[in-house]
Amino acid sequence: MQRNLTVAQAQDTILQAVFRLPPETVESASALGRVLAEDVRSTRILPPADCSAMDGYALRVADCAQASEGAPARLQVAFEVAAGGEAEVALEAGQAARIFTGAPVPPGADAVIMQEHVEAEAGGEAILVARPVEAGDHIRLAGEDLAHGDAVLAEGDLVRPTVAGLLASLGRTVVSVVRRPRVAILSSGDELVEPDAPIDGGRIVSSNSYTLAAMCREVGAEPYYLGIARDRPEDLEAHVRAALVADCIVTSAGVSVGDHDHVKDVFAKLGCEFVFWGVQLKPGHPMLFGRFPNGPAPGSPGPFLFGLPGNPVSAAVTFEQFVRPALRKMSGHSRVFRPTVSARLRTPLSKRPGRLNLVRVSLSVEDGEVWATSTGNQSSGVFRSMSDAQGLLVFPGPQSELEAGAEVTVQIIDDSFFAGGERGFEGV
Ligand code: AMP
Ligand code: MG
């Protein structure tokens, strides 16, 4: 087992160990946010035929070649084609067809003229065209959007709303996507209770279970809550056994060196191999990563273990740094990290040189610059500093001072930071 890795080493180790989960077939209509596990080629032509882009008249360009204001061409309106209709009858010389947007262009016609650009005779039997028309005007060509055999989507693509529409256009009602990671969430501690229990006598609510389950859901994984294990090896073991069918087990607490920290022993007894313990990070130092080489099903590997610190701030920060990228990789994403931005520090910060600190900050944008302000008491016991945070400011290990105005890197942990409070462009 490796000890005290840097954040980068720990992330690299985890990302090398975890793998993309196998595919599953789901209904395309519910595939939003999933990653495709197949290449999708077009088996259709779109539009399926040459069709009109306007309401107007299909005509033959040759009939209007000499047309002018003084000598308009008079075309007989021979028939009508509506959207969804069929255009079987061919247009003959001197004829036009009334046509509507999306309707197939009849054989013989080589352009469409907008209805605003013609004069219809009373009764609608003929039109006067007072200008020459170019071949192809206002015609959407068959296959100009999708041709048969086009490589439309690739394995690894994210199903965004427009991808859902594209799949529908292709007639793909089901699609192969990467399976969602199933994450067992286990809390341990004799002091822990559920939110609706009284909190007298030193009890605290197992808030980590709720934070971590929500973080799983936010990243598209499926959490399932295993309840609270008491600080007894037998009870922990029973809970861990129930977790072995998962893709990942995320525990909080019990991985430091306290007398009641049985978590590591129980995992070792059940066949977990520890890969590393301890990260040079504050908050979040006593983080444990392991894997079960053998799962409950013969021949298949067992879950990965993320033993997070019990402290609610540390649990949330280590989930963000280590579990989240792993779950994204398992879900098939190629971009696994949170975005970072350059920001300026509002008020100075200091620490002892040593471990990398991730400082909880709120963010504001002024004159195009992002300003980061500490959310207050940075003790890892103060969860408000985390729940108020939009970002984690990177305070590098060797440094001890960051002055007001210093340029810093901030990892954005709240997607709504990127939402626009203002239009952002001139709406004229
Ligand atoms: P431990 O790692 O067991 O020493 O726990 C460190 C701190 O985290 C203690 O103050 C625990 O009460 C707290 N803690 C442990 N588990 C949870 C949990 N599931 N939810 C909230 N706080 C917790
Ligand atoms: Mg404990």
Coordinates of C-alpha atoms and ligand atoms in Angstrom, one line a residue, residues 187-188 191-192 204-209 252-256 261 309-312, ligand 1:
S187 CA -21.7 5.5 7.3
S188 CA -20.1 4.2 10.4
E191 CA -22.7 8.6 17.5
L192 CA -24.6 8.7 14.2
I204 CA -25.0 13.6 15.3
V205 CA -27.0 13.2 12.2
S206 CA -25.3 11.1 9.5
S207 CA -25.4 14.0 7.1
N208 CA -22.5 12.5 5.0
S209 CA -24.9 9.8 3.7
S252 CA -17.2 7.9 5.6
A253 CA -15.4 7.8 8.9
G254 CA -13.4 5.2 10.5
V255 CA -10.3 5.4 8.3
S256 CA -8.0 7.4 10.6
D261 CA -11.6 2.7 13.5
P309 CA -12.8 10.8 6.2
G310 CA -15.8 11.2 8.5
N311 CA -15.6 14.9 8.9
P312 CA -18.4 16.3 6.7
Ligands
AMP1 P1 -14.1 9.5 12.6 O1 -13.4 9.4 11.3 O2 -15.0 8.4 12.9 O3 -13.2 9.9 13.6 O4 -15.1 10.8 12.4 C1 -14.6 12.1 12.2 C2 -15.7 13.1 12.5 O5 -16.7 13.0 11.5 C3 -16.5 12.9 13.8 O6 -16.8 14.2 14.3 C4 -17.7 12.2 13.4 O7 -18.8 12.4 14.2 C5 -18.0 12.8 12.0 N1 -18.8 11.9 11.2 C6 -18.5 10.6 11.0 N2 -19.4 10.1 10.2 C7 -20.3 11.0 9.8 C8 -21.5 11.1 9.1 N3 -21.9 10.0 8.4 N4 -22.1 12.2 8.9 C9 -21.7 13.3 9.6 N5 -20.6 13.4 10.3 C10 -19.9 12.2 10.5

